[in-house]
Amino acid sequence: DAFIGRGIAYRALGRADRAIKDYDEAIGLNPRLAGAYFNRGVAQQELGDSQEAMQDFDAAIRLDPQNADAYLSRGNAFLELRDYQRALKDYGVASIMYPTFDPKHAIALANRAIAFTHLGEDAKAWEAYGRAVLLGYDRALLQQAIDDTESKR
């Protein structure tokens, strides 16, 4: 769809606000476009609105339950909203859906490590940490994120 393509271009230019208008147009023309909801959710997150983003990711998943990116992104929204259990669930689904050596698999595992750290479940956090690093996630970056999370507990 042309509106989705233009929305992606606007996001690439740092115009998430304008991209959302194009995704709205695409959804208005065809409310069954999972990609429009997903991309609008990503734009909402870029603007700091995790609640709205989560609703768009819900719609994207409802329309396309095999969209691993939507689960990963909704997990990020839940993490931002401090709903760590639901974030863990979505990261778990995403990590199963991504092929093992897809970099997004490692991202899902790294984010699981952060969510487990928020919950004080350090053994599970370190297990996810180890798996993420084994799959290529930057060790120093993840360690910094975990250290930052621990300092806020």
PDB file of C-alpha atoms in Angstrom:
ATOM      1  CA  ASP A   1       0.000   0.000   0.000  1.00  0.00           C
ATOM      2  CA  ALA A   2       1.288   3.436  -0.959  1.00  0.00           C
ATOM      3  CA  PHE A   3       0.367   5.010   2.383  1.00  0.00           C
ATOM      4  CA  ILE A   4       2.371   2.406   4.306  1.00  0.00           C
ATOM      5  CA  GLY A   5       5.373   2.930   2.040  1.00  0.00           C
ATOM      6  CA  ARG A   6       5.228   6.676   2.444  1.00  0.00           C
ATOM      7  CA  GLY A   7       4.787   6.274   6.199  1.00  0.00           C
ATOM      8  CA  ILE A   8       7.942   4.174   6.343  1.00  0.00           C
ATOM      9  CA  ALA A   9       9.762   6.869   4.369  1.00  0.00           C
ATOM     10  CA  TYR A  10       8.550   9.563   6.775  1.00  0.00           C
ATOM     11  CA  ARG A  11       9.734   7.513   9.756  1.00  0.00           C
ATOM     12  CA  ALA A  12      13.140   7.109   8.110  1.00  0.00           C
ATOM     13  CA  LEU A  13      13.266  10.895   7.854  1.00  0.00           C
ATOM     14  CA  GLY A  14      12.462  11.258  11.557  1.00  0.00           C
ATOM     15  CA  ARG A  15       8.858  12.330  10.941  1.00  0.00           C
ATOM     16  CA  ALA A  16       6.983   9.727  12.988  1.00  0.00           C
ATOM     17  CA  ASP A  17       4.133  12.199  13.484  1.00  0.00           C
ATOM     18  CA  ARG A  18       3.609  12.466   9.720  1.00  0.00           C
ATOM     19  CA  ALA A  19       4.041   8.719   9.272  1.00  0.00           C
ATOM     20  CA  ILE A  20       1.176   8.078  11.685  1.00  0.00           C
ATOM     21  CA  LYS A  21      -1.145  10.108   9.454  1.00  0.00           C
ATOM     22  CA  ASP A  22      -0.268   7.910   6.494  1.00  0.00           C
ATOM     23  CA  TYR A  23      -0.802   4.731   8.511  1.00  0.00           C
ATOM     24  CA  ASP A  24      -4.173   6.144   9.600  1.00  0.00           C
ATOM     25  CA  GLU A  25      -5.054   6.618   5.928  1.00  0.00           C
ATOM     26  CA  ALA A  26      -4.014   3.055   5.092  1.00  0.00           C
ATOM     27  CA  ILE A  27      -6.096   1.676   7.963  1.00  0.00           C
ATOM     28  CA  GLY A  28      -9.053   3.810   6.887  1.00  0.00           C
ATOM     29  CA  LEU A  29      -8.892   2.281   3.421  1.00  0.00           C
ATOM     30  CA  ASN A  30      -8.328  -1.274   4.669  1.00  0.00           C
ATOM     31  CA  PRO A  31      -8.653  -1.975   8.403  1.00  0.00           C
ATOM     32  CA  ARG A  32      -7.271  -5.503   7.863  1.00  0.00           C
ATOM     33  CA  LEU A  33      -3.719  -4.341   7.034  1.00  0.00           C
ATOM     34  CA  ALA A  34      -1.629  -5.768   9.856  1.00  0.00           C
ATOM     35  CA  GLY A  35       1.434  -3.937   8.530  1.00  0.00           C
ATOM     36  CA  ALA A  36      -0.257  -0.558   8.888  1.00  0.00           C
ATOM     37  CA  TYR A  37      -1.048  -1.217  12.551  1.00  0.00           C
ATOM     38  CA  PHE A  38       2.450  -2.558  13.186  1.00  0.00           C
ATOM     39  CA  ASN A  39       4.173   0.406  11.560  1.00  0.00           C
ATOM     40  CA  ARG A  40       1.877   2.883  13.295  1.00  0.00           C
ATOM     41  CA  GLY A  41       2.767   1.199  16.588  1.00  0.00           C
ATOM     42  CA  VAL A  42       6.466   1.599  15.857  1.00  0.00           C
ATOM     43  CA  ALA A  43       5.908   5.283  15.075  1.00  0.00           C
ATOM     44  CA  GLN A  44       3.895   5.693  18.294  1.00  0.00           C
ATOM     45  CA  GLN A  45       6.801   4.188  20.247  1.00  0.00           C
ATOM     46  CA  GLU A  46       9.218   6.552  18.537  1.00  0.00           C
ATOM     47  CA  LEU A  47       7.057   9.408  19.827  1.00  0.00           C
ATOM     48  CA  GLY A  48       7.098   7.917  23.346  1.00  0.00           C
ATOM     49  CA  ASP A  49       3.498   6.721  23.424  1.00  0.00           C
ATOM     50  CA  SER A  50       3.865   3.093  24.499  1.00  0.00           C
ATOM     51  CA  GLN A  51       0.186   2.758  25.426  1.00  0.00           C
ATOM     52  CA  GLU A  52      -1.010   3.662  21.930  1.00  0.00           C
ATOM     53  CA  ALA A  53       1.766   1.565  20.420  1.00  0.00           C
ATOM     54  CA  MET A  54       0.683  -1.462  22.436  1.00  0.00           C
ATOM     55  CA  GLN A  55      -2.868  -1.149  21.082  1.00  0.00           C
ATOM     56  CA  ASP A  56      -1.570  -1.051  17.527  1.00  0.00           C
ATOM     57  CA  PHE A  57       0.630  -4.081  18.145  1.00  0.00           C
ATOM     58  CA  ASP A  58      -2.406  -5.885  19.596  1.00  0.00           C
ATOM     59  CA  ALA A  59      -4.270  -5.204  16.350  1.00  0.00           C
ATOM     60  CA  ALA A  60      -1.296  -6.283  14.212  1.00  0.00           C
ATOM     61  CA  ILE A  61      -1.044  -9.569  16.132  1.00  0.00           C
ATOM     62  CA  ARG A  62      -4.782 -10.163  15.949  1.00  0.00           C
ATOM     63  CA  LEU A  63      -4.603  -9.760  12.145  1.00  0.00           C
ATOM     64  CA  ASP A  64      -1.300 -11.619  11.706  1.00  0.00           C
ATOM     65  CA  PRO A  65      -0.517 -13.920  14.652  1.00  0.00           C
ATOM     66  CA  GLN A  66       2.754 -15.025  13.012  1.00  0.00           C
ATOM     67  CA  ASN A  67       4.271 -11.506  13.072  1.00  0.00           C
ATOM     68  CA  ALA A  68       7.279 -11.990  15.352  1.00  0.00           C
ATOM     69  CA  ASP A  69       8.230  -8.312  15.016  1.00  0.00           C
ATOM     70  CA  ALA A  70       4.861  -7.308  16.466  1.00  0.00           C
ATOM     71  CA  TYR A  71       5.406  -9.544  19.499  1.00  0.00           C
ATOM     72  CA  LEU A  72       8.909  -8.143  20.015  1.00  0.00           C
ATOM     73  CA  SER A  73       7.672  -4.565  19.680  1.00  0.00           C
ATOM     74  CA  ARG A  74       4.674  -5.128  21.942  1.00  0.00           C
ATOM     75  CA  GLY A  75       7.070  -6.629  24.473  1.00  0.00           C
ATOM     76  CA  ASN A  76       9.059  -3.395  24.290  1.00  0.00           C
ATOM     77  CA  ALA A  77       5.875  -1.404  24.898  1.00  0.00           C
ATOM     78  CA  PHE A  78       5.039  -3.572  27.922  1.00  0.00           C
ATOM     79  CA  LEU A  79       8.596  -3.094  29.204  1.00  0.00           C
ATOM     80  CA  GLU A  80       8.214   0.676  28.909  1.00  0.00           C
ATOM     81  CA  LEU A  81       4.884   0.449  30.734  1.00  0.00           C
ATOM     82  CA  ARG A  82       6.545  -1.662  33.472  1.00  0.00           C
ATOM     83  CA  ASP A  83       4.334  -4.651  32.765  1.00  0.00           C
ATOM     84  CA  TYR A  84       7.264  -7.044  32.969  1.00  0.00           C
ATOM     85  CA  GLN A  85       5.294 -10.300  33.016  1.00  0.00           C
ATOM     86  CA  ARG A  86       3.509  -9.468  29.781  1.00  0.00           C
ATOM     87  CA  ALA A  87       6.776  -8.249  28.265  1.00  0.00           C
ATOM     88  CA  LEU A  88       8.372 -11.596  29.129  1.00  0.00           C
ATOM     89  CA  LYS A  89       5.512 -13.466  27.509  1.00  0.00           C
ATOM     90  CA  ASP A  90       5.827 -11.518  24.253  1.00  0.00           C
ATOM     91  CA  TYR A  91       9.618 -11.777  24.204  1.00  0.00           C
ATOM     92  CA  GLY A  92       9.257 -15.516  24.727  1.00  0.00           C
ATOM     93  CA  VAL A  93       6.862 -15.835  21.794  1.00  0.00           C
ATOM     94  CA  ALA A  94       9.113 -13.697  19.580  1.00  0.00           C
ATOM     95  CA  SER A  95      12.247 -15.651  20.493  1.00  0.00           C
ATOM     96  CA  ILE A  96      10.509 -18.894  19.504  1.00  0.00           C
ATOM     97  CA  MET A  97       9.263 -17.444  16.215  1.00  0.00           C
ATOM     98  CA  TYR A  98      12.590 -15.994  15.047  1.00  0.00           C
ATOM     99  CA  PRO A  99      15.128 -18.366  13.514  1.00  0.00           C
ATOM    100  CA  THR A 100      17.963 -19.052  15.957  1.00  0.00           C
ATOM    101  CA  PHE A 101      20.575 -16.924  14.233  1.00  0.00           C
ATOM    102  CA  ASP A 102      18.305 -14.012  13.353  1.00  0.00           C
ATOM    103  CA  PRO A 103      19.670 -10.971  15.235  1.00  0.00           C
ATOM    104  CA  LYS A 104      16.140 -10.246  16.475  1.00  0.00           C
ATOM    105  CA  HIS A 105      16.183 -13.589  18.309  1.00  0.00           C
ATOM    106  CA  ALA A 106      19.138 -12.291  20.319  1.00  0.00           C
ATOM    107  CA  ILE A 107      17.331  -8.984  20.897  1.00  0.00           C
ATOM    108  CA  ALA A 108      14.281 -10.809  22.278  1.00  0.00           C
ATOM    109  CA  LEU A 109      16.529 -12.779  24.634  1.00  0.00           C
ATOM    110  CA  ALA A 110      18.405  -9.633  25.720  1.00  0.00           C
ATOM    111  CA  ASN A 111      15.117  -7.893  26.455  1.00  0.00           C
ATOM    112  CA  ARG A 112      13.993 -10.950  28.450  1.00  0.00           C
ATOM    113  CA  ALA A 113      17.156 -10.575  30.521  1.00  0.00           C
ATOM    114  CA  ILE A 114      16.272  -6.951  31.245  1.00  0.00           C
ATOM    115  CA  ALA A 115      12.662  -7.790  32.145  1.00  0.00           C
ATOM    116  CA  PHE A 116      13.787 -10.609  34.467  1.00  0.00           C
ATOM    117  CA  THR A 117      16.226  -8.170  36.091  1.00  0.00           C
ATOM    118  CA  HIS A 118      13.389  -5.719  36.729  1.00  0.00           C
ATOM    119  CA  LEU A 119      11.530  -8.536  38.485  1.00  0.00           C
ATOM    120  CA  GLY A 120      14.570  -9.488  40.571  1.00  0.00           C
ATOM    121  CA  GLU A 121      14.746 -12.907  38.912  1.00  0.00           C
ATOM    122  CA  ASP A 122      18.498 -12.759  38.489  1.00  0.00           C
ATOM    123  CA  ALA A 123      19.124 -16.431  37.672  1.00  0.00           C
ATOM    124  CA  LYS A 124      16.636 -16.265  34.776  1.00  0.00           C
ATOM    125  CA  ALA A 125      18.087 -12.923  33.726  1.00  0.00           C
ATOM    126  CA  TRP A 126      21.603 -14.356  33.509  1.00  0.00           C
ATOM    127  CA  GLU A 127      20.369 -17.390  31.587  1.00  0.00           C
ATOM    128  CA  ALA A 128      18.730 -15.122  28.994  1.00  0.00           C
ATOM    129  CA  TYR A 129      21.821 -12.875  29.046  1.00  0.00           C
ATOM    130  CA  GLY A 130      24.090 -15.819  28.259  1.00  0.00           C
ATOM    131  CA  ARG A 131      21.909 -17.027  25.410  1.00  0.00           C
ATOM    132  CA  ALA A 132      21.650 -13.512  23.922  1.00  0.00           C
ATOM    133  CA  VAL A 133      25.409 -13.000  24.016  1.00  0.00           C
ATOM    134  CA  LEU A 134      26.007 -16.477  22.572  1.00  0.00           C
ATOM    135  CA  LEU A 135      23.795 -15.475  19.634  1.00  0.00           C
ATOM    136  CA  GLY A 136      25.779 -12.297  19.032  1.00  0.00           C
ATOM    137  CA  TYR A 137      24.170  -9.615  21.191  1.00  0.00           C
ATOM    138  CA  ASP A 138      26.725  -7.033  22.320  1.00  0.00           C
ATOM    139  CA  ARG A 139      27.900  -8.156  25.782  1.00  0.00           C
ATOM    140  CA  ALA A 140      28.949  -4.688  26.970  1.00  0.00           C
ATOM    141  CA  LEU A 141      25.689  -3.095  25.844  1.00  0.00           C
ATOM    142  CA  LEU A 142      23.563  -5.725  27.568  1.00  0.00           C
ATOM    143  CA  GLN A 143      25.678  -5.611  30.711  1.00  0.00           C
ATOM    144  CA  GLN A 144      25.208  -1.836  30.869  1.00  0.00           C
ATOM    145  CA  ALA A 145      21.437  -2.203  30.448  1.00  0.00           C
ATOM    146  CA  ILE A 146      21.301  -4.796  33.236  1.00  0.00           C
ATOM    147  CA  ASP A 147      23.500  -2.683  35.515  1.00  0.00           C
ATOM    148  CA  ASP A 148      21.245   0.333  34.879  1.00  0.00           C
ATOM    149  CA  THR A 149      18.159  -1.764  35.610  1.00  0.00           C
ATOM    150  CA  GLU A 150      19.657  -3.169  38.826  1.00  0.00           C
ATOM    151  CA  SER A 151      20.529   0.323  40.032  1.00  0.00           C
ATOM    152  CA  LYS A 152      16.847   1.326  39.704  1.00  0.00           C
ATOM    153  CA  ARG A 153      15.465  -1.628  41.685  1.00  0.00           C
TER     154      ARG A 153
END
